[in-house]
Amino acid sequence: MATHNACGRWDIFCAVVDNYGDIGVTWRLAKQLAQEHQLAITLWVDDLKSFSHILPQLDPGLMTQIHSNITINQWSQPSVVDYQVGDVIIEAFACELPEQIKHTLDTLHIAYKNDPQAVKPPLWLNLEYLSAESWVEGCHGLPSMQTSGIKKYFYFPGFSDKTGGLICEKTLLADRERWQLDSQNKQELFTSLGLSGIDQADTVVSVFSYESDALLGLCQLWQTNSAKTHALIPKGRSLNSLQAILPCSVDELTPGMQIPLGNLLIHILPMTDQEGYDKLLWSCDFNIVRGEDSFLRAQWAAKPFIWHIYEQEEDYHLIKLDAFMQLYCNNLPPELAISWKALNLAFNKEQAAQTCENWQQLNLADLPLQQHAKQWPIDAINDVDLVSRLVQFVKNS
């Protein structure tokens, strides 16, 4: 078994949860590692069909294939075919490595401990979920001793310089700035997505949420507003909340359909790849997002947003939401911070009436809100992105 350069070949394992969330983050991670750090990445994914929604070129029927110079393998429990030991192995979001691989790591560790000339086991990392909670700083980078003595390190993304950082490609913020400076880019994107009837003065909202009575309440409010609102919604969980105002069942909706409801026009979006989704977020006046990947991309879009956080037992998700809101609102004028927090909290509590009231209080054209949305990505990146910190962590370990 050949040895490799310091951190040249990595294996990343991802179990797809909620269709797009975990694989969305993992795919961005893999691409950035390969493109910016010239690492050989093998990505093991248990649900290629869901993966193909954000990577249309992917063939869910193939056991192995290469896209963006990344080897993508179907991960079929309990066994993993053709796994070869590399330099780093990552469990994305505690997905739990297959037993055969854990056994391989244990065996290599014991052999290497007894003979330093033996093959060195890969560095074993668990990439955790993003959180703004303060305890993350104390847990980031800590090892967990396994039965054989091999260590698994816990890597926590986060918003401070004592965490693992945030996924952000090196040119992303500059690319977004250039895109938003030319309004023609937005119009061309809308045309390519089959969207029509959107005037410059209209309010455009992208919606990628879980089911929520608050979303239905907002749509009913937008119907009666004096200004025209366009809600751009892909087929999925968001639309389940709107069945009461839709002219047909959600199953009958198709990309390209437009549903006029008073001064609200709902556009059914086609699914797009990650680059297309980024541009969609850049092009809207307001974004409603869910999970982790879309949540972070909404921040990089430099536009106001609602984060519909994944619901957890005993309302723990609201604690995570509050921790982020405290950070995000730190430099906002107090009255504006109160309005933005109240809107996000009411939406996540599914308080439709309160959500509508807070929406009406939030002026999307408010200059401090716009300035804050543009400054936040610069502050949040903390000079160094997650992938650069991760590569350095591996080298130091």
Short mmCIF file of C-alpha atoms in Angstrom, two decimals:
data_model
loop_
_atom_site.label_atom_id
_atom_site.label_comp_id
_atom_site.label_asym_id
_atom_site.label_seq_id
_atom_site.Cartn_x
_atom_site.Cartn_y
_atom_site.Cartn_z
CA MET A 1 0.00 0.00 0.00
CA ALA A 2 1.65 3.24 -1.16
CA THR A 3 2.11 6.29 0.99
CA HIS A 4 1.02 9.75 -0.12
CA ASN A 5 2.10 13.35 0.25
CA ALA A 6 1.28 15.22 3.46
CA CYS A 7 -2.42 15.72 2.77
CA GLY A 8 -2.88 14.80 -0.89
CA ARG A 9 -5.78 12.28 -1.01
CA TRP A 10 -8.97 12.65 0.99
CA ASP A 11 -12.10 10.54 1.35
CA ILE A 12 -15.34 12.25 2.38
CA PHE A 13 -18.40 10.25 3.44
CA CYS A 14 -21.87 11.81 3.34
CA ALA A 15 -25.26 10.38 4.24
CA VAL A 16 -27.91 12.50 2.53
CA VAL A 17 -30.41 14.01 4.98
CA ASP A 18 -33.38 16.15 3.96
CA ASN A 19 -32.50 15.71 0.27
CA TYR A 20 -30.12 18.65 -0.19
CA GLY A 21 -28.72 19.99 3.07
CA ASP A 22 -25.84 17.70 4.01
CA ILE A 23 -24.86 16.87 0.45
CA GLY A 24 -25.03 20.56 -0.47
CA VAL A 25 -22.38 21.48 2.10
CA THR A 26 -20.30 18.38 1.39
CA TRP A 27 -20.27 18.95 -2.38
CA ARG A 28 -19.13 22.55 -1.95
CA LEU A 29 -16.42 21.35 0.46
CA ALA A 30 -15.20 18.70 -1.99
CA LYS A 31 -15.10 21.12 -4.92
CA GLN A 32 -13.18 23.77 -3.02
CA LEU A 33 -10.64 21.26 -1.71
CA ALA A 34 -10.06 19.97 -5.24
CA GLN A 35 -10.04 23.29 -7.08
CA GLU A 36 -8.24 25.59 -4.66
CA HIS A 37 -5.91 23.11 -2.96
CA GLN A 38 -5.38 20.55 -5.74
CA LEU A 39 -6.31 17.62 -3.51
CA ALA A 40 -7.49 14.25 -4.86
CA ILE A 41 -11.00 13.92 -3.43
CA THR A 42 -13.20 10.85 -3.36
CA LEU A 43 -16.76 11.57 -2.25
CA TRP A 44 -18.85 8.64 -0.98
CA VAL A 45 -22.61 9.36 -1.05
CA ASP A 46 -25.46 7.07 -0.04
CA ASP A 47 -28.20 8.77 -2.11
CA LEU A 48 -27.10 9.72 -5.62
CA LYS A 49 -30.66 10.45 -6.75
CA SER A 50 -31.02 13.35 -4.30
CA PHE A 51 -27.46 14.44 -5.10
CA SER A 52 -28.36 14.66 -8.80
CA HIS A 53 -30.86 17.46 -8.05
CA ILE A 54 -27.97 19.82 -7.35
CA LEU A 55 -25.57 18.13 -9.79
CA PRO A 56 -27.68 17.45 -12.89
CA GLN A 57 -24.79 15.77 -14.74
CA LEU A 58 -24.64 13.03 -12.11
CA ASP A 59 -25.92 9.60 -13.17
CA PRO A 60 -27.61 8.00 -10.11
CA GLY A 61 -27.23 4.58 -11.75
CA LEU A 62 -23.42 4.59 -11.81
CA MET A 63 -21.44 3.19 -8.90
CA THR A 64 -18.50 5.48 -9.64
CA GLN A 65 -18.04 8.59 -11.79
CA ILE A 66 -15.97 11.75 -11.96
CA HIS A 67 -17.30 15.33 -11.90
CA SER A 68 -15.28 18.51 -11.34
CA ASN A 69 -12.19 16.27 -10.95
CA ILE A 70 -13.82 14.58 -7.94
CA THR A 71 -14.44 10.85 -7.84
CA ILE A 72 -18.00 10.22 -6.68
CA ASN A 73 -18.81 6.72 -5.41
CA GLN A 74 -22.12 5.18 -4.42
CA TRP A 75 -21.88 4.36 -0.73
CA SER A 76 -23.94 1.26 -0.07
CA GLN A 77 -24.13 0.12 3.53
CA PRO A 78 -22.82 -1.98 5.11
CA SER A 79 -19.85 -2.50 2.78
CA VAL A 80 -17.72 -0.08 0.79
CA VAL A 81 -16.25 -1.36 -2.44
CA ASP A 82 -12.71 -0.42 -3.52
CA TYR A 83 -11.86 1.83 -0.57
CA GLN A 84 -8.15 2.56 -0.55
CA VAL A 85 -6.52 4.30 2.37
CA GLY A 86 -5.69 7.95 1.75
CA ASP A 87 -4.33 10.76 3.91
CA VAL A 88 -7.55 12.13 5.38
CA ILE A 89 -10.96 10.63 5.97
CA ILE A 90 -13.99 12.78 6.86
CA GLU A 91 -17.35 11.80 8.29
CA ALA A 92 -19.64 14.60 7.17
CA PHE A 93 -22.08 15.49 9.95
CA ALA A 94 -21.50 12.41 12.10
CA CYS A 95 -22.66 10.06 9.36
CA GLU A 96 -20.71 7.16 10.94
CA LEU A 97 -18.12 5.33 8.83
CA PRO A 98 -18.86 1.76 7.73
CA GLU A 99 -17.58 -0.88 10.15
CA GLN A 100 -15.14 -2.29 7.60
CA ILE A 101 -13.42 1.10 7.26
CA LYS A 102 -13.29 1.67 11.01
CA HIS A 103 -11.73 -1.78 11.32
CA THR A 104 -9.17 -0.83 8.64
CA LEU A 105 -8.30 2.39 10.50
CA ASP A 106 -7.92 0.51 13.79
CA THR A 107 -5.68 -2.10 12.19
CA LEU A 108 -3.48 0.52 10.53
CA HIS A 109 -3.20 2.50 13.76
CA ILE A 110 -2.09 -0.53 15.78
CA ALA A 111 0.44 -1.53 13.11
CA TYR A 112 1.81 2.02 12.82
CA LYS A 113 2.08 2.37 16.60
CA ASN A 114 4.19 -0.78 16.70
CA ASP A 115 6.19 0.03 13.58
CA PRO A 116 6.60 3.67 12.41
CA GLN A 117 7.72 2.32 9.03
CA ALA A 118 4.26 0.84 8.45
CA VAL A 119 1.53 2.64 6.54
CA LYS A 120 0.35 5.69 8.46
CA PRO A 121 -3.41 5.71 9.07
CA PRO A 122 -5.33 8.67 7.64
CA LEU A 123 -6.27 11.60 9.82
CA TRP A 124 -9.86 10.97 10.88
CA LEU A 125 -12.18 13.98 11.10
CA ASN A 126 -15.83 14.46 11.90
CA LEU A 127 -17.16 17.59 10.17
CA GLU A 128 -19.91 18.94 12.43
CA TYR A 129 -22.92 21.14 11.72
CA LEU A 130 -22.52 24.91 11.67
CA SER A 131 -23.52 26.70 14.86
CA ALA A 132 -23.07 30.18 16.28
CA GLU A 133 -23.32 28.90 19.88
CA SER A 134 -20.47 29.88 22.18
CA TRP A 135 -19.64 26.33 23.27
CA VAL A 136 -18.43 25.50 19.75
CA GLU A 137 -15.14 27.33 20.36
CA GLY A 138 -14.26 25.00 23.24
CA CYS A 139 -15.07 21.81 21.31
CA HIS A 140 -13.53 22.65 17.95
CA GLY A 141 -10.52 20.47 17.13
CA LEU A 142 -10.88 18.18 20.14
CA PRO A 143 -9.92 14.51 19.66
CA SER A 144 -11.99 11.51 20.67
CA MET A 145 -9.98 8.39 21.50
CA GLN A 146 -11.37 5.29 19.81
CA THR A 147 -11.09 1.73 21.15
CA SER A 148 -7.86 1.00 19.30
CA GLY A 149 -6.29 4.27 20.43
CA ILE A 150 -6.73 6.08 17.12
CA LYS A 151 -8.06 9.61 17.46
CA LYS A 152 -11.05 11.11 15.68
CA TYR A 153 -11.03 14.91 15.62
CA PHE A 154 -14.17 17.02 15.74
CA TYR A 155 -14.12 19.93 13.32
CA PHE A 156 -16.71 22.61 14.05
CA PRO A 157 -17.55 25.30 11.48
CA GLY A 158 -18.32 28.62 13.10
CA PHE A 159 -18.25 32.39 13.03
CA SER A 160 -15.25 33.16 15.25
CA ASP A 161 -11.52 32.74 14.72
CA LYS A 162 -11.52 29.99 17.36
CA THR A 163 -13.72 27.74 15.22
CA GLY A 164 -13.32 26.00 11.87
CA GLY A 165 -14.69 28.92 9.86
CA LEU A 166 -17.24 29.10 7.06
CA ILE A 167 -17.30 27.62 3.56
CA CYS A 168 -16.66 30.41 1.09
CA GLU A 169 -14.78 30.08 -2.18
CA LYS A 170 -11.92 32.55 -2.57
CA THR A 171 -13.50 34.54 -5.40
CA LEU A 172 -17.14 34.23 -4.29
CA LEU A 173 -17.70 37.65 -2.73
CA ALA A 174 -15.97 39.44 -5.62
CA ASP A 175 -17.97 37.39 -8.14
CA ARG A 176 -21.20 38.29 -6.38
CA GLU A 177 -20.29 41.97 -6.26
CA ARG A 178 -19.63 42.05 -10.01
CA TRP A 179 -22.88 40.18 -10.71
CA GLN A 180 -25.01 42.55 -8.66
CA LEU A 181 -23.48 45.69 -10.19
CA ASP A 182 -25.05 44.86 -13.57
CA SER A 183 -28.85 44.48 -13.39
CA GLN A 184 -28.80 42.80 -16.80
CA ASN A 185 -27.35 39.69 -15.14
CA LYS A 186 -30.48 39.33 -13.04
CA GLN A 187 -32.80 39.72 -16.01
CA GLU A 188 -30.86 37.16 -18.06
CA LEU A 189 -30.98 34.70 -15.16
CA PHE A 190 -34.74 35.13 -14.77
CA THR A 191 -35.19 34.56 -18.51
CA SER A 192 -33.07 31.40 -18.40
CA LEU A 193 -35.29 30.09 -15.55
CA GLY A 194 -38.44 30.75 -17.57
CA LEU A 195 -39.52 33.69 -15.40
CA SER A 196 -41.38 36.56 -17.00
CA GLY A 197 -43.41 39.61 -16.03
CA ILE A 198 -40.92 40.79 -13.39
CA ASP A 199 -40.41 44.56 -13.48
CA GLN A 200 -37.51 46.39 -11.86
CA ALA A 201 -39.82 47.96 -9.26
CA ASP A 202 -41.33 44.61 -8.17
CA THR A 203 -40.26 42.81 -5.00
CA VAL A 204 -38.71 39.39 -5.73
CA VAL A 205 -38.50 36.77 -2.96
CA SER A 206 -36.90 33.35 -3.29
CA VAL A 207 -38.44 30.66 -1.07
CA PHE A 208 -36.70 27.44 -0.02
CA SER A 209 -38.23 26.55 3.35
CA TYR A 210 -39.79 23.71 5.25
CA GLU A 211 -43.56 23.59 5.66
CA SER A 212 -44.80 26.61 7.61
CA ASP A 213 -48.11 28.32 8.33
CA ALA A 214 -46.10 31.54 8.44
CA LEU A 215 -45.22 31.17 4.76
CA LEU A 216 -48.90 30.85 3.88
CA GLY A 217 -49.58 33.96 5.95
CA LEU A 218 -46.89 35.92 4.09
CA CYS A 219 -48.23 34.87 0.70
CA GLN A 220 -51.74 35.96 1.69
CA LEU A 221 -50.30 39.29 2.82
CA TRP A 222 -48.42 39.75 -0.46
CA GLN A 223 -51.67 39.09 -2.36
CA THR A 224 -53.20 42.24 -0.87
CA ASN A 225 -50.13 44.49 -0.87
CA SER A 226 -50.17 47.57 -3.07
CA ALA A 227 -46.79 46.65 -4.58
CA LYS A 228 -46.32 43.54 -6.69
CA THR A 229 -44.42 40.60 -5.20
CA HIS A 230 -42.95 37.61 -7.02
CA ALA A 231 -42.35 34.43 -4.99
CA LEU A 232 -39.86 32.11 -6.69
CA ILE A 233 -40.44 28.60 -5.33
CA PRO A 234 -39.05 25.25 -6.53
CA LYS A 235 -41.17 22.12 -6.20
CA GLY A 236 -40.70 20.81 -2.70
CA ARG A 237 -41.69 21.31 0.90
CA SER A 238 -42.41 25.04 0.73
CA LEU A 239 -45.32 24.49 -1.64
CA ASN A 240 -46.95 22.00 0.74
CA SER A 241 -47.76 24.97 2.97
CA LEU A 242 -49.53 26.82 0.16
CA GLN A 243 -52.02 24.17 -0.96
CA ALA A 244 -54.94 26.28 0.31
CA ILE A 245 -54.21 29.03 -2.22
CA LEU A 246 -52.95 26.91 -5.13
CA PRO A 247 -55.25 26.15 -8.09
CA CYS A 248 -54.18 22.49 -8.22
CA SER A 249 -52.34 19.90 -6.16
CA VAL A 250 -48.62 20.34 -5.56
CA ASP A 251 -47.97 17.18 -7.60
CA GLU A 252 -49.58 18.82 -10.65
CA LEU A 253 -47.31 21.86 -10.52
CA THR A 254 -44.54 22.00 -13.10
CA PRO A 255 -41.49 24.28 -13.49
CA GLY A 256 -42.35 27.39 -15.46
CA MET A 257 -45.92 27.67 -14.14
CA GLN A 258 -47.05 31.09 -12.96
CA ILE A 259 -49.87 31.41 -10.43
CA PRO A 260 -51.37 34.92 -10.14
CA LEU A 261 -52.96 35.65 -6.77
CA GLY A 262 -53.88 39.32 -6.52
CA ASN A 263 -50.63 41.27 -6.35
CA LEU A 264 -48.65 38.09 -5.74
CA LEU A 265 -47.28 36.04 -8.61
CA ILE A 266 -45.91 32.61 -7.66
CA HIS A 267 -43.33 31.21 -10.08
CA ILE A 268 -42.59 27.48 -9.96
CA LEU A 269 -38.82 27.21 -10.36
CA PRO A 270 -36.87 24.43 -12.01
CA MET A 271 -34.16 22.84 -9.85
CA THR A 272 -30.74 24.31 -10.50
CA ASP A 273 -27.14 23.50 -9.70
CA GLN A 274 -25.33 25.23 -6.85
CA GLU A 275 -23.85 27.98 -9.00
CA GLY A 276 -27.31 28.74 -10.38
CA TYR A 277 -28.79 28.83 -6.88
CA ASP A 278 -26.13 31.27 -5.73
CA LYS A 279 -27.03 33.59 -8.61
CA LEU A 280 -30.72 33.27 -7.77
CA LEU A 281 -30.03 34.41 -4.20
CA TRP A 282 -27.89 37.29 -5.50
CA SER A 283 -30.76 38.40 -7.77
CA CYS A 284 -33.66 38.51 -5.29
CA ASP A 285 -34.61 41.29 -2.90
CA PHE A 286 -35.22 38.86 -0.04
CA ASN A 287 -34.44 35.17 0.49
CA ILE A 288 -36.21 32.62 2.68
CA VAL A 289 -33.83 29.70 3.19
CA ARG A 290 -33.55 26.56 5.24
CA GLY A 291 -30.96 24.14 6.59
CA GLU A 292 -27.25 24.94 6.53
CA ASP A 293 -26.02 25.26 2.96
CA SER A 294 -28.75 27.66 1.78
CA PHE A 295 -28.52 29.55 5.08
CA LEU A 296 -24.86 30.32 4.52
CA ARG A 297 -25.28 31.11 0.82
CA ALA A 298 -28.02 33.60 1.73
CA GLN A 299 -25.52 35.41 3.92
CA TRP A 300 -22.95 35.54 1.11
CA ALA A 301 -25.70 36.93 -1.18
CA ALA A 302 -25.67 40.18 0.84
CA LYS A 303 -29.46 40.39 0.91
CA PRO A 304 -31.95 40.33 3.82
CA PHE A 305 -33.24 36.84 4.63
CA ILE A 306 -35.26 34.57 6.90
CA TRP A 307 -33.52 31.43 8.15
CA HIS A 308 -36.03 28.60 8.58
CA ILE A 309 -33.96 26.40 10.86
CA TYR A 310 -34.50 22.64 11.08
CA GLU A 311 -36.85 21.88 13.98
CA GLN A 312 -35.36 19.98 16.92
CA GLU A 313 -36.75 18.46 20.10
CA GLU A 314 -37.58 20.76 23.00
CA ASP A 315 -37.22 23.73 20.63
CA TYR A 316 -33.43 23.53 20.75
CA HIS A 317 -33.37 24.93 17.22
CA LEU A 318 -34.63 28.23 18.60
CA ILE A 319 -31.57 28.42 20.86
CA LYS A 320 -29.34 27.95 17.81
CA LEU A 321 -31.36 30.56 15.93
CA ASP A 322 -31.01 33.04 18.78
CA ALA A 323 -27.24 32.50 18.97
CA PHE A 324 -26.90 33.38 15.30
CA MET A 325 -29.26 36.35 15.52
CA GLN A 326 -27.24 37.82 18.38
CA LEU A 327 -24.13 37.75 16.17
CA TYR A 328 -25.83 38.91 12.99
CA CYS A 329 -27.58 41.85 14.64
CA ASN A 330 -24.59 43.05 16.62
CA ASN A 331 -23.94 46.05 14.34
CA LEU A 332 -27.53 46.75 13.28
CA PRO A 333 -29.35 49.80 14.64
CA PRO A 334 -31.37 48.58 17.68
CA GLU A 335 -34.86 49.11 16.20
CA LEU A 336 -33.86 47.35 12.98
CA ALA A 337 -32.29 44.47 14.91
CA ILE A 338 -35.48 44.02 16.93
CA SER A 339 -37.60 43.89 13.74
CA TRP A 340 -35.32 41.41 11.97
CA LYS A 341 -35.07 39.13 15.00
CA ALA A 342 -38.83 39.24 15.53
CA LEU A 343 -39.49 38.32 11.90
CA ASN A 344 -37.17 35.32 12.00
CA LEU A 345 -38.45 34.12 15.35
CA ALA A 346 -42.12 34.43 14.38
CA PHE A 347 -41.53 32.56 11.12
CA ASN A 348 -39.78 29.72 12.94
CA LYS A 349 -42.55 29.53 15.53
CA GLU A 350 -45.10 29.41 12.67
CA GLN A 351 -46.84 32.49 14.01
CA ALA A 352 -48.48 33.65 10.80
CA ALA A 353 -50.07 36.87 12.08
CA GLN A 354 -46.92 37.94 13.91
CA THR A 355 -44.76 37.13 10.88
CA CYS A 356 -46.93 39.35 8.67
CA GLU A 357 -46.85 42.17 11.18
CA ASN A 358 -43.07 41.98 11.42
CA TRP A 359 -42.74 41.83 7.63
CA GLN A 360 -44.71 45.05 7.29
CA GLN A 361 -42.41 46.73 9.82
CA LEU A 362 -39.26 45.68 7.94
CA ASN A 363 -38.42 48.07 5.11
CA LEU A 364 -36.39 46.10 2.55
CA ALA A 365 -35.07 49.35 1.05
CA ASP A 366 -33.81 50.53 4.44
CA LEU A 367 -30.24 51.72 3.81
CA PRO A 368 -28.76 50.45 7.12
CA LEU A 369 -30.28 47.01 6.46
CA GLN A 370 -28.78 46.93 2.96
CA GLN A 371 -25.40 48.16 4.18
CA HIS A 372 -25.36 45.59 6.96
CA ALA A 373 -26.20 42.76 4.56
CA LYS A 374 -23.21 43.75 2.40
CA GLN A 375 -20.77 44.20 5.28
CA TRP A 376 -21.74 41.01 7.13
CA PRO A 377 -20.04 38.54 4.72
CA ILE A 378 -16.77 40.44 5.01
CA ASP A 379 -16.91 40.37 8.80
CA ALA A 380 -18.20 36.79 9.05
CA ILE A 381 -15.46 35.23 6.95
CA ASN A 382 -12.93 36.32 9.62
CA ASP A 383 -10.09 36.60 7.06
CA VAL A 384 -9.84 32.84 6.48
CA ASP A 385 -12.47 30.46 5.06
CA LEU A 386 -13.28 26.98 6.36
CA VAL A 387 -11.45 25.02 3.67
CA SER A 388 -8.20 26.95 4.15
CA ARG A 389 -8.45 26.45 7.92
CA LEU A 390 -9.25 22.78 7.43
CA VAL A 391 -6.21 22.16 5.22
CA GLN A 392 -4.02 23.95 7.75
CA PHE A 393 -5.56 21.91 10.59
CA VAL A 394 -4.65 18.71 8.74
CA LYS A 395 -1.07 19.88 8.17
CA ASN A 396 -0.68 20.84 11.83
CA SER A 397 -2.11 17.51 12.98
#
